[in-house]
Amino acid sequence: MTTTEQSPTAHDSGTSATQAFRAIRQQSRPGEVSPERISAVVGRVLAGIHDAIREEKVTYDEFQAAKAWLIEVGEGGEWPLFLDVFVEHVVEEVAAENQQGTKGSILGPYYLPDQQRLPSVAALPTRPDEQGTRLVFAGQVRDTDGNPVAGAELDIWHADAEGYYSGFAPHLPDGLLRGVVVADEQGRFEISTVQPAPYQIPTDGPTGKLIESAGWHPWRPAHLHLIVRAPGYRSITTQLYFEGGEWLDSDVAQATKPELVLSPQPLGDGRVRSEYDFVLERTR
Ligand code: MBD
Ligand code: FE
């Protein structure tokens, strides 16, 4: 980042994440939830809060501080960030109970649909002066029987070498380090990009303030996000991490899995290369 540009604020990324969430939800048009289901789930959540208040003997001061904080989370647009960091991993765990194929991980707040479609051998959009180690990420998409999935889409997005996501930091061009790579007839792909940095939850917003006040750390290990999809197969939303990376064993979002760690090897020209094959499960 140059000195003429301001640092991205928590409010910028929060507002964008809330807008992105609403736009995607509009498209997917979810069904109604029954009164019985709402009563069961919300009842349990409230009972959990009541238990915590009794067991910790929460005071009026603490109750009012919590209310003020909750208001700030909404005003800062940080509900997608807070919920994806602290809650989504358990929703994913439940969803994955009967799934085959490549392990999933959380979507997170920074997915943007409808990115540039790219051929099977492609480079993600970068700036002319893009920082970071050049990464070649290659592999094959197969089904659970080992057959190639021709034309599978790899919808990929990741942070830059400073840990910022395009679309959520005003200094980054739209579409940077994002793309939908279409695998070839053999399900193969080779994506050139740069290695992302670890992601730090913005420290100037309510989620960051909570983390600091609790004495926790605000870091996620460096990661690539992917949705791998093909007609007739269940889409896999996942993340890939880097062997030996900082925070791999203490992800604030608890979204790492041992099966999702890459081991990039030097290519000898300053680039690193990593192979990863995806396995999709048929839906019909
Ligand atoms: C991220 O980059 C992310 O992937 C998640 C899950 C939460 C916050 C920021
Ligand atoms: Fe992320």
PDB file of C-alpha atoms and ligand atoms in Angstrom:
ATOM      1  CA  MET A   1       0.000   0.000   0.000  1.00  0.00           C
ATOM      2  CA  THR A   2       1.292   3.468  -0.813  1.00  0.00           C
ATOM      3  CA  THR A   3       1.315   6.316   1.690  1.00  0.00           C
ATOM      4  CA  THR A   4      -1.271   8.300  -0.272  1.00  0.00           C
ATOM      5  CA  GLU A   5      -3.894   5.650   0.427  1.00  0.00           C
ATOM      6  CA  GLN A   6      -5.707   5.196   3.704  1.00  0.00           C
ATOM      7  CA  SER A   7      -5.757   1.864   5.504  1.00  0.00           C
ATOM      8  CA  PRO A   8      -8.981  -0.034   4.941  1.00  0.00           C
ATOM      9  CA  THR A   9     -11.282   0.324   7.932  1.00  0.00           C
ATOM     10  CA  ALA A  10     -13.399  -2.278   9.706  1.00  0.00           C
ATOM     11  CA  HIS A  11     -16.425  -0.198   8.749  1.00  0.00           C
ATOM     12  CA  ASP A  12     -15.552  -0.415   5.012  1.00  0.00           C
ATOM     13  CA  SER A  13     -15.195  -4.189   5.056  1.00  0.00           C
ATOM     14  CA  GLY A  14     -18.173  -4.682   7.385  1.00  0.00           C
ATOM     15  CA  THR A  15     -20.503  -2.596   5.241  1.00  0.00           C
ATOM     16  CA  SER A  16     -19.356  -4.369   2.053  1.00  0.00           C
ATOM     17  CA  ALA A  17     -19.716  -7.808   3.667  1.00  0.00           C
ATOM     18  CA  THR A  18     -23.258  -7.032   4.811  1.00  0.00           C
ATOM     19  CA  GLN A  19     -24.187  -5.787   1.313  1.00  0.00           C
ATOM     20  CA  ALA A  20     -22.622  -8.847  -0.332  1.00  0.00           C
ATOM     21  CA  PHE A  21     -24.484 -11.159   2.032  1.00  0.00           C
ATOM     22  CA  ARG A  22     -27.826  -9.523   1.301  1.00  0.00           C
ATOM     23  CA  ALA A  23     -27.228  -9.629  -2.485  1.00  0.00           C
ATOM     24  CA  ILE A  24     -26.369 -13.350  -2.476  1.00  0.00           C
ATOM     25  CA  ARG A  25     -29.293 -14.212  -0.183  1.00  0.00           C
ATOM     26  CA  GLN A  26     -31.682 -12.358  -2.492  1.00  0.00           C
ATOM     27  CA  GLN A  27     -30.622 -14.627  -5.383  1.00  0.00           C
ATOM     28  CA  SER A  28     -30.957 -17.918  -3.497  1.00  0.00           C
ATOM     29  CA  ARG A  29     -34.513 -17.176  -2.199  1.00  0.00           C
ATOM     30  CA  PRO A  30     -34.534 -19.416   0.890  1.00  0.00           C
ATOM     31  CA  GLY A  31     -37.758 -21.134   2.034  1.00  0.00           C
ATOM     32  CA  GLU A  32     -39.793 -20.471   5.162  1.00  0.00           C
ATOM     33  CA  VAL A  33     -38.666 -21.842   8.523  1.00  0.00           C
ATOM     34  CA  SER A  34     -41.472 -23.485  10.515  1.00  0.00           C
ATOM     35  CA  PRO A  35     -42.609 -22.070  13.891  1.00  0.00           C
ATOM     36  CA  GLU A  36     -41.661 -25.403  15.528  1.00  0.00           C
ATOM     37  CA  ARG A  37     -38.114 -25.151  14.202  1.00  0.00           C
ATOM     38  CA  ILE A  38     -37.725 -21.507  15.205  1.00  0.00           C
ATOM     39  CA  SER A  39     -39.043 -22.273  18.667  1.00  0.00           C
ATOM     40  CA  ALA A  40     -36.703 -25.262  19.094  1.00  0.00           C
ATOM     41  CA  VAL A  41     -33.513 -23.570  17.874  1.00  0.00           C
ATOM     42  CA  VAL A  42     -34.037 -20.065  19.240  1.00  0.00           C
ATOM     43  CA  GLY A  43     -35.312 -21.560  22.509  1.00  0.00           C
ATOM     44  CA  ARG A  44     -32.052 -23.512  22.862  1.00  0.00           C
ATOM     45  CA  VAL A  45     -29.899 -20.481  22.041  1.00  0.00           C
ATOM     46  CA  LEU A  46     -31.715 -18.380  24.643  1.00  0.00           C
ATOM     47  CA  ALA A  47     -31.456 -21.176  27.208  1.00  0.00           C
ATOM     48  CA  GLY A  48     -27.683 -21.231  26.579  1.00  0.00           C
ATOM     49  CA  ILE A  49     -27.505 -17.491  27.230  1.00  0.00           C
ATOM     50  CA  HIS A  50     -29.617 -17.838  30.392  1.00  0.00           C
ATOM     51  CA  ASP A  51     -27.302 -20.600  31.664  1.00  0.00           C
ATOM     52  CA  ALA A  52     -24.215 -18.440  31.010  1.00  0.00           C
ATOM     53  CA  ILE A  53     -25.777 -15.508  32.909  1.00  0.00           C
ATOM     54  CA  ARG A  54     -26.595 -17.727  35.910  1.00  0.00           C
ATOM     55  CA  GLU A  55     -23.293 -19.585  35.945  1.00  0.00           C
ATOM     56  CA  GLU A  56     -21.131 -16.483  35.451  1.00  0.00           C
ATOM     57  CA  LYS A  57     -23.422 -14.286  37.601  1.00  0.00           C
ATOM     58  CA  VAL A  58     -23.581 -11.644  34.869  1.00  0.00           C
ATOM     59  CA  THR A  59     -24.220  -8.145  36.287  1.00  0.00           C
ATOM     60  CA  TYR A  60     -26.422  -5.320  34.980  1.00  0.00           C
ATOM     61  CA  ASP A  61     -23.263  -3.413  33.926  1.00  0.00           C
ATOM     62  CA  GLU A  62     -22.149  -6.399  31.863  1.00  0.00           C
ATOM     63  CA  PHE A  63     -25.617  -6.880  30.368  1.00  0.00           C
ATOM     64  CA  GLN A  64     -25.741  -3.236  29.236  1.00  0.00           C
ATOM     65  CA  ALA A  65     -22.165  -3.437  27.876  1.00  0.00           C
ATOM     66  CA  ALA A  66     -23.195  -6.485  25.840  1.00  0.00           C
ATOM     67  CA  LYS A  67     -26.210  -4.595  24.469  1.00  0.00           C
ATOM     68  CA  ALA A  68     -24.031  -1.635  23.443  1.00  0.00           C
ATOM     69  CA  TRP A  69     -21.599  -4.025  21.738  1.00  0.00           C
ATOM     70  CA  LEU A  70     -24.359  -5.853  19.854  1.00  0.00           C
ATOM     71  CA  ILE A  71     -25.688  -2.525  18.558  1.00  0.00           C
ATOM     72  CA  GLU A  72     -22.172  -1.648  17.321  1.00  0.00           C
ATOM     73  CA  VAL A  73     -21.783  -4.981  15.525  1.00  0.00           C
ATOM     74  CA  GLY A  74     -24.934  -4.229  13.538  1.00  0.00           C
ATOM     75  CA  GLU A  75     -24.049  -0.596  12.844  1.00  0.00           C
ATOM     76  CA  GLY A  76     -20.543  -1.602  11.698  1.00  0.00           C
ATOM     77  CA  GLY A  77     -21.975  -4.264   9.379  1.00  0.00           C
ATOM     78  CA  GLU A  78     -19.956  -6.901  11.241  1.00  0.00           C
ATOM     79  CA  TRP A  79     -22.599  -9.617  11.706  1.00  0.00           C
ATOM     80  CA  PRO A  80     -21.290 -11.585   8.683  1.00  0.00           C
ATOM     81  CA  LEU A  81     -17.730 -11.316  10.026  1.00  0.00           C
ATOM     82  CA  PHE A  82     -18.620 -12.191  13.640  1.00  0.00           C
ATOM     83  CA  LEU A  83     -20.919 -15.111  12.759  1.00  0.00           C
ATOM     84  CA  ASP A  84     -18.593 -16.594  10.128  1.00  0.00           C
ATOM     85  CA  VAL A  85     -15.605 -16.375  12.463  1.00  0.00           C
ATOM     86  CA  PHE A  86     -17.232 -17.707  15.639  1.00  0.00           C
ATOM     87  CA  VAL A  87     -20.228 -19.790  14.546  1.00  0.00           C
ATOM     88  CA  GLU A  88     -19.995 -21.003  10.935  1.00  0.00           C
ATOM     89  CA  HIS A  89     -17.477 -23.774  11.617  1.00  0.00           C
ATOM     90  CA  VAL A  90     -20.038 -25.690  13.657  1.00  0.00           C
ATOM     91  CA  VAL A  91     -22.734 -25.271  10.985  1.00  0.00           C
ATOM     92  CA  GLU A  92     -20.225 -26.686   8.480  1.00  0.00           C
ATOM     93  CA  GLU A  93     -19.384 -29.568  10.847  1.00  0.00           C
ATOM     94  CA  VAL A  94     -23.073 -30.524  11.069  1.00  0.00           C
ATOM     95  CA  ALA A  95     -23.598 -30.149   7.298  1.00  0.00           C
ATOM     96  CA  ALA A  96     -20.557 -32.376   6.627  1.00  0.00           C
ATOM     97  CA  GLU A  97     -21.774 -35.297   8.768  1.00  0.00           C
ATOM     98  CA  ASN A  98     -22.856 -37.410   5.784  1.00  0.00           C
ATOM     99  CA  GLN A  99     -20.698 -35.938   3.028  1.00  0.00           C
ATOM    100  CA  GLN A 100     -18.132 -37.746   0.868  1.00  0.00           C
ATOM    101  CA  GLY A 101     -15.331 -36.274  -1.183  1.00  0.00           C
ATOM    102  CA  THR A 102     -13.014 -33.377  -0.432  1.00  0.00           C
ATOM    103  CA  LYS A 103     -13.461 -31.925   3.054  1.00  0.00           C
ATOM    104  CA  GLY A 104     -15.314 -28.647   3.227  1.00  0.00           C
ATOM    105  CA  SER A 105     -14.653 -25.564   5.274  1.00  0.00           C
ATOM    106  CA  ILE A 106     -16.466 -22.317   5.979  1.00  0.00           C
ATOM    107  CA  LEU A 107     -17.443 -19.837   3.250  1.00  0.00           C
ATOM    108  CA  GLY A 108     -16.576 -16.751   5.295  1.00  0.00           C
ATOM    109  CA  PRO A 109     -17.774 -13.202   4.653  1.00  0.00           C
ATOM    110  CA  TYR A 110     -15.707 -12.320   1.549  1.00  0.00           C
ATOM    111  CA  TYR A 111     -17.137 -14.448  -1.276  1.00  0.00           C
ATOM    112  CA  LEU A 112     -18.365 -12.498  -4.303  1.00  0.00           C
ATOM    113  CA  PRO A 113     -20.273 -14.338  -7.065  1.00  0.00           C
ATOM    114  CA  ASP A 114     -20.029 -13.761 -10.832  1.00  0.00           C
ATOM    115  CA  GLN A 115     -16.284 -13.278 -11.162  1.00  0.00           C
ATOM    116  CA  GLN A 116     -14.341 -13.461 -14.421  1.00  0.00           C
ATOM    117  CA  ARG A 117     -14.429 -16.930 -16.055  1.00  0.00           C
ATOM    118  CA  LEU A 118     -10.960 -18.187 -16.904  1.00  0.00           C
ATOM    119  CA  PRO A 119      -9.587 -21.149 -18.906  1.00  0.00           C
ATOM    120  CA  SER A 120      -8.128 -24.250 -17.224  1.00  0.00           C
ATOM    121  CA  VAL A 121      -4.602 -22.792 -17.329  1.00  0.00           C
ATOM    122  CA  ALA A 122      -4.982 -19.237 -16.091  1.00  0.00           C
ATOM    123  CA  ALA A 123      -3.647 -16.459 -13.894  1.00  0.00           C
ATOM    124  CA  LEU A 124      -5.911 -14.722 -11.398  1.00  0.00           C
ATOM    125  CA  PRO A 125      -6.115 -10.936 -11.894  1.00  0.00           C
ATOM    126  CA  THR A 126      -3.198  -9.168 -10.176  1.00  0.00           C
ATOM    127  CA  ARG A 127      -1.817  -5.611 -10.141  1.00  0.00           C
ATOM    128  CA  PRO A 128       1.354  -4.858 -12.151  1.00  0.00           C
ATOM    129  CA  ASP A 129       3.247  -4.498  -8.853  1.00  0.00           C
ATOM    130  CA  GLU A 130       1.493  -7.341  -7.016  1.00  0.00           C
ATOM    131  CA  GLN A 131       3.470  -8.338  -3.920  1.00  0.00           C
ATOM    132  CA  GLY A 132       3.910 -11.877  -2.645  1.00  0.00           C
ATOM    133  CA  THR A 133       5.471 -15.178  -3.636  1.00  0.00           C
ATOM    134  CA  ARG A 134       4.230 -16.438  -7.009  1.00  0.00           C
ATOM    135  CA  LEU A 135       2.132 -19.567  -6.503  1.00  0.00           C
ATOM    136  CA  VAL A 136       1.149 -22.134  -9.117  1.00  0.00           C
ATOM    137  CA  PHE A 137      -1.787 -24.153  -7.859  1.00  0.00           C
ATOM    138  CA  ALA A 138      -2.632 -27.171 -10.024  1.00  0.00           C
ATOM    139  CA  GLY A 139      -4.607 -30.385  -9.863  1.00  0.00           C
ATOM    140  CA  GLN A 140      -7.550 -32.412 -11.069  1.00  0.00           C
ATOM    141  CA  VAL A 141     -11.220 -32.633 -10.181  1.00  0.00           C
ATOM    142  CA  ARG A 142     -12.530 -36.211 -10.004  1.00  0.00           C
ATOM    143  CA  ASP A 143     -15.662 -37.959  -8.767  1.00  0.00           C
ATOM    144  CA  THR A 144     -15.759 -40.429  -5.854  1.00  0.00           C
ATOM    145  CA  ASP A 145     -15.078 -43.288  -8.348  1.00  0.00           C
ATOM    146  CA  GLY A 146     -11.934 -41.573  -9.614  1.00  0.00           C
ATOM    147  CA  ASN A 147     -13.354 -40.392 -12.965  1.00  0.00           C
ATOM    148  CA  PRO A 148     -12.343 -36.900 -14.144  1.00  0.00           C
ATOM    149  CA  VAL A 149     -15.048 -34.239 -13.909  1.00  0.00           C
ATOM    150  CA  ALA A 150     -14.736 -32.409 -17.231  1.00  0.00           C
ATOM    151  CA  GLY A 151     -15.387 -28.669 -17.098  1.00  0.00           C
ATOM    152  CA  ALA A 152     -15.669 -28.444 -13.306  1.00  0.00           C
ATOM    153  CA  GLU A 153     -15.577 -24.849 -12.076  1.00  0.00           C
ATOM    154  CA  LEU A 154     -13.103 -23.692  -9.452  1.00  0.00           C
ATOM    155  CA  ASP A 155     -14.466 -20.468  -8.018  1.00  0.00           C
ATOM    156  CA  ILE A 156     -11.406 -19.146  -6.183  1.00  0.00           C
ATOM    157  CA  TRP A 157     -10.746 -16.045  -4.090  1.00  0.00           C
ATOM    158  CA  HIS A 158      -8.080 -15.088  -1.589  1.00  0.00           C
ATOM    159  CA  ALA A 159      -6.425 -12.212   0.239  1.00  0.00           C
ATOM    160  CA  ASP A 160      -3.416 -10.338  -1.113  1.00  0.00           C
ATOM    161  CA  ALA A 161       0.074 -10.385   0.460  1.00  0.00           C
ATOM    162  CA  GLU A 162      -1.150  -7.860   3.049  1.00  0.00           C
ATOM    163  CA  GLY A 163      -4.187  -9.913   4.013  1.00  0.00           C
ATOM    164  CA  TYR A 164      -6.821  -7.788   2.262  1.00  0.00           C
ATOM    165  CA  TYR A 165      -9.663  -8.993   0.004  1.00  0.00           C
ATOM    166  CA  SER A 166     -10.771  -7.141  -3.134  1.00  0.00           C
ATOM    167  CA  GLY A 167     -14.330  -5.860  -2.816  1.00  0.00           C
ATOM    168  CA  PHE A 168     -13.813  -5.306   0.922  1.00  0.00           C
ATOM    169  CA  ALA A 169     -10.847  -2.918   0.976  1.00  0.00           C
ATOM    170  CA  PRO A 170     -11.242   0.314  -1.041  1.00  0.00           C
ATOM    171  CA  HIS A 171      -7.603   0.420  -2.192  1.00  0.00           C
ATOM    172  CA  LEU A 172      -7.884  -2.855  -4.159  1.00  0.00           C
ATOM    173  CA  PRO A 173      -9.267  -3.069  -7.722  1.00  0.00           C
ATOM    174  CA  ASP A 174     -12.506  -5.012  -8.209  1.00  0.00           C
ATOM    175  CA  GLY A 175     -11.949  -8.646  -9.115  1.00  0.00           C
ATOM    176  CA  LEU A 176      -8.357  -8.759  -7.833  1.00  0.00           C
ATOM    177  CA  LEU A 177      -7.274 -12.303  -6.900  1.00  0.00           C
ATOM    178  CA  ARG A 178     -10.676 -13.721  -7.790  1.00  0.00           C
ATOM    179  CA  GLY A 179     -11.829 -15.880 -10.696  1.00  0.00           C
ATOM    180  CA  VAL A 180     -13.853 -18.855 -11.876  1.00  0.00           C
ATOM    181  CA  VAL A 181     -11.406 -21.282 -13.477  1.00  0.00           C
ATOM    182  CA  VAL A 182     -12.994 -23.881 -15.772  1.00  0.00           C
ATOM    183  CA  ALA A 183     -11.166 -27.219 -15.698  1.00  0.00           C
ATOM    184  CA  ASP A 184     -10.356 -28.995 -18.982  1.00  0.00           C
ATOM    185  CA  GLU A 185     -11.834 -32.262 -20.359  1.00  0.00           C
ATOM    186  CA  GLN A 186      -9.711 -34.207 -17.872  1.00  0.00           C
ATOM    187  CA  GLY A 187     -10.848 -32.039 -14.945  1.00  0.00           C
ATOM    188  CA  ARG A 188      -7.377 -30.521 -14.795  1.00  0.00           C
ATOM    189  CA  PHE A 189      -6.485 -26.954 -13.886  1.00  0.00           C
ATOM    190  CA  GLU A 190      -3.388 -24.818 -13.281  1.00  0.00           C
ATOM    191  CA  ILE A 191      -3.899 -21.482 -11.561  1.00  0.00           C
ATOM    192  CA  SER A 192      -1.161 -18.863 -11.230  1.00  0.00           C
ATOM    193  CA  THR A 193      -1.535 -16.397  -8.367  1.00  0.00           C
ATOM    194  CA  VAL A 194       0.378 -15.092  -5.340  1.00  0.00           C
ATOM    195  CA  GLN A 195       0.512 -16.543  -1.854  1.00  0.00           C
ATOM    196  CA  PRO A 196      -1.921 -14.752   0.471  1.00  0.00           C
ATOM    197  CA  ALA A 197      -0.885 -13.439   3.890  1.00  0.00           C
ATOM    198  CA  PRO A 198      -2.593 -14.516   7.121  1.00  0.00           C
ATOM    199  CA  TYR A 199      -5.849 -12.625   7.715  1.00  0.00           C
ATOM    200  CA  GLN A 200      -6.257 -10.366  10.719  1.00  0.00           C
ATOM    201  CA  ILE A 201      -9.753  -9.482  11.920  1.00  0.00           C
ATOM    202  CA  PRO A 202      -9.887  -5.667  11.753  1.00  0.00           C
ATOM    203  CA  THR A 203      -8.849  -4.367  15.167  1.00  0.00           C
ATOM    204  CA  ASP A 204     -10.782  -1.085  14.802  1.00  0.00           C
ATOM    205  CA  GLY A 205     -14.266  -2.644  14.756  1.00  0.00           C
ATOM    206  CA  PRO A 206     -16.459  -4.284  17.421  1.00  0.00           C
ATOM    207  CA  THR A 207     -15.395  -7.860  16.593  1.00  0.00           C
ATOM    208  CA  GLY A 208     -11.735  -6.865  16.908  1.00  0.00           C
ATOM    209  CA  LYS A 209     -12.456  -4.953  20.110  1.00  0.00           C
ATOM    210  CA  LEU A 210     -14.146  -7.996  21.629  1.00  0.00           C
ATOM    211  CA  ILE A 211     -11.186 -10.227  20.696  1.00  0.00           C
ATOM    212  CA  GLU A 212      -8.724  -7.769  22.208  1.00  0.00           C
ATOM    213  CA  SER A 213     -10.806  -7.280  25.358  1.00  0.00           C
ATOM    214  CA  ALA A 214     -10.999 -11.052  25.856  1.00  0.00           C
ATOM    215  CA  GLY A 215      -7.233 -11.445  25.365  1.00  0.00           C
ATOM    216  CA  TRP A 216      -7.684 -13.674  22.304  1.00  0.00           C
ATOM    217  CA  HIS A 217      -5.776 -13.273  19.023  1.00  0.00           C
ATOM    218  CA  PRO A 218      -7.382 -11.964  15.796  1.00  0.00           C
ATOM    219  CA  TRP A 219      -5.616 -14.162  13.221  1.00  0.00           C
ATOM    220  CA  ARG A 220      -6.570 -16.710  10.595  1.00  0.00           C
ATOM    221  CA  PRO A 221      -3.774 -18.654   8.863  1.00  0.00           C
ATOM    222  CA  ALA A 222      -3.132 -17.787   5.197  1.00  0.00           C
ATOM    223  CA  HIS A 223      -5.686 -19.542   3.021  1.00  0.00           C
ATOM    224  CA  LEU A 224      -7.217 -19.940  -0.434  1.00  0.00           C
ATOM    225  CA  HIS A 225     -11.013 -20.059  -0.653  1.00  0.00           C
ATOM    226  CA  LEU A 226     -12.665 -22.322  -3.225  1.00  0.00           C
ATOM    227  CA  ILE A 227     -16.076 -23.436  -4.335  1.00  0.00           C
ATOM    228  CA  VAL A 228     -15.684 -26.404  -6.665  1.00  0.00           C
ATOM    229  CA  ARG A 229     -18.827 -27.173  -8.642  1.00  0.00           C
ATOM    230  CA  ALA A 230     -20.100 -29.150 -11.628  1.00  0.00           C
ATOM    231  CA  PRO A 231     -23.642 -30.004 -12.796  1.00  0.00           C
ATOM    232  CA  GLY A 232     -24.828 -33.242 -11.144  1.00  0.00           C
ATOM    233  CA  TYR A 233     -22.370 -32.943  -8.249  1.00  0.00           C
ATOM    234  CA  ARG A 234     -22.623 -31.425  -4.778  1.00  0.00           C
ATOM    235  CA  SER A 235     -20.632 -28.183  -4.701  1.00  0.00           C
ATOM    236  CA  ILE A 236     -17.750 -28.160  -2.265  1.00  0.00           C
ATOM    237  CA  THR A 237     -17.007 -24.961  -0.365  1.00  0.00           C
ATOM    238  CA  THR A 238     -13.583 -25.233   1.171  1.00  0.00           C
ATOM    239  CA  GLN A 239     -10.310 -23.541   2.087  1.00  0.00           C
ATOM    240  CA  LEU A 240      -6.709 -24.608   1.586  1.00  0.00           C
ATOM    241  CA  TYR A 241      -3.912 -23.668   3.980  1.00  0.00           C
ATOM    242  CA  PHE A 242      -0.123 -23.699   3.793  1.00  0.00           C
ATOM    243  CA  GLU A 243       2.111 -26.148   5.636  1.00  0.00           C
ATOM    244  CA  GLY A 244       4.107 -24.489   8.404  1.00  0.00           C
ATOM    245  CA  GLY A 245       2.024 -21.319   8.159  1.00  0.00           C
ATOM    246  CA  GLU A 246       1.516 -19.103  11.161  1.00  0.00           C
ATOM    247  CA  TRP A 247      -1.785 -19.588  13.045  1.00  0.00           C
ATOM    248  CA  LEU A 248      -2.450 -22.972  11.398  1.00  0.00           C
ATOM    249  CA  ASP A 249      -2.937 -24.517  14.835  1.00  0.00           C
ATOM    250  CA  SER A 250      -4.860 -21.623  16.380  1.00  0.00           C
ATOM    251  CA  ASP A 251      -7.191 -20.279  13.666  1.00  0.00           C
ATOM    252  CA  VAL A 252      -9.566 -17.794  15.334  1.00  0.00           C
ATOM    253  CA  ALA A 253     -12.315 -19.176  13.037  1.00  0.00           C
ATOM    254  CA  GLN A 254     -11.480 -22.855  13.873  1.00  0.00           C
ATOM    255  CA  ALA A 255     -11.821 -23.687  10.180  1.00  0.00           C
ATOM    256  CA  THR A 256      -8.615 -25.648   9.456  1.00  0.00           C
ATOM    257  CA  LYS A 257      -8.517 -29.395   8.791  1.00  0.00           C
ATOM    258  CA  PRO A 258      -5.406 -31.534   8.340  1.00  0.00           C
ATOM    259  CA  GLU A 259      -6.670 -32.717   4.909  1.00  0.00           C
ATOM    260  CA  LEU A 260      -6.741 -29.124   3.649  1.00  0.00           C
ATOM    261  CA  VAL A 261      -3.063 -28.187   4.013  1.00  0.00           C
ATOM    262  CA  LEU A 262      -0.914 -27.585   0.911  1.00  0.00           C
ATOM    263  CA  SER A 263       2.864 -28.159   0.781  1.00  0.00           C
ATOM    264  CA  PRO A 264       4.142 -25.816  -1.924  1.00  0.00           C
ATOM    265  CA  GLN A 265       7.535 -26.731  -3.405  1.00  0.00           C
ATOM    266  CA  PRO A 266      10.003 -24.212  -4.862  1.00  0.00           C
ATOM    267  CA  LEU A 267      10.149 -24.244  -8.666  1.00  0.00           C
ATOM    268  CA  GLY A 268      13.644 -22.725  -8.621  1.00  0.00           C
ATOM    269  CA  ASP A 269      12.620 -19.439 -10.279  1.00  0.00           C
ATOM    270  CA  GLY A 270      11.150 -17.747  -7.198  1.00  0.00           C
ATOM    271  CA  ARG A 271       7.750 -19.381  -7.707  1.00  0.00           C
ATOM    272  CA  VAL A 272       6.295 -22.207  -5.643  1.00  0.00           C
ATOM    273  CA  ARG A 273       3.977 -24.932  -6.905  1.00  0.00           C
ATOM    274  CA  SER A 274       1.358 -26.934  -5.104  1.00  0.00           C
ATOM    275  CA  GLU A 275      -0.867 -29.755  -6.321  1.00  0.00           C
ATOM    276  CA  TYR A 276      -4.290 -30.534  -4.941  1.00  0.00           C
ATOM    277  CA  ASP A 277      -6.961 -32.842  -6.337  1.00  0.00           C
ATOM    278  CA  PHE A 278     -10.641 -32.376  -5.541  1.00  0.00           C
ATOM    279  CA  VAL A 279     -13.191 -35.165  -5.204  1.00  0.00           C
ATOM    280  CA  LEU A 280     -16.868 -34.414  -5.878  1.00  0.00           C
ATOM    281  CA  GLU A 281     -19.847 -36.490  -4.828  1.00  0.00           C
ATOM    282  CA  ARG A 282     -22.726 -37.141  -7.272  1.00  0.00           C
ATOM    283  CA  THR A 283     -26.129 -35.751  -6.429  1.00  0.00           C
ATOM    284  CA  ARG A 284     -28.020 -37.922  -8.908  1.00  0.00           C
TER     285      ARG A 284
HETATM  286  C1  MBD B   1     -11.802 -14.508   6.424  1.00  0.00           C
HETATM  287  O1  MBD B   1     -10.905 -14.283   5.452  1.00  0.00           O
HETATM  288  C2  MBD B   1     -12.369 -15.709   6.465  1.00  0.00           C
HETATM  289  O2  MBD B   1     -12.010 -16.597   5.545  1.00  0.00           O
HETATM  290  C3  MBD B   1     -13.318 -16.008   7.453  1.00  0.00           C
HETATM  291  C4  MBD B   1     -13.933 -17.370   7.495  1.00  0.00           C
HETATM  292  C5  MBD B   1     -13.664 -15.086   8.380  1.00  0.00           C
HETATM  293  C6  MBD B   1     -13.089 -13.854   8.326  1.00  0.00           C
HETATM  294  C7  MBD B   1     -12.162 -13.554   7.355  1.00  0.00           C
HETATM  295 FE    FE B   2     -10.752 -15.750   4.104  1.00  0.00          FE
END
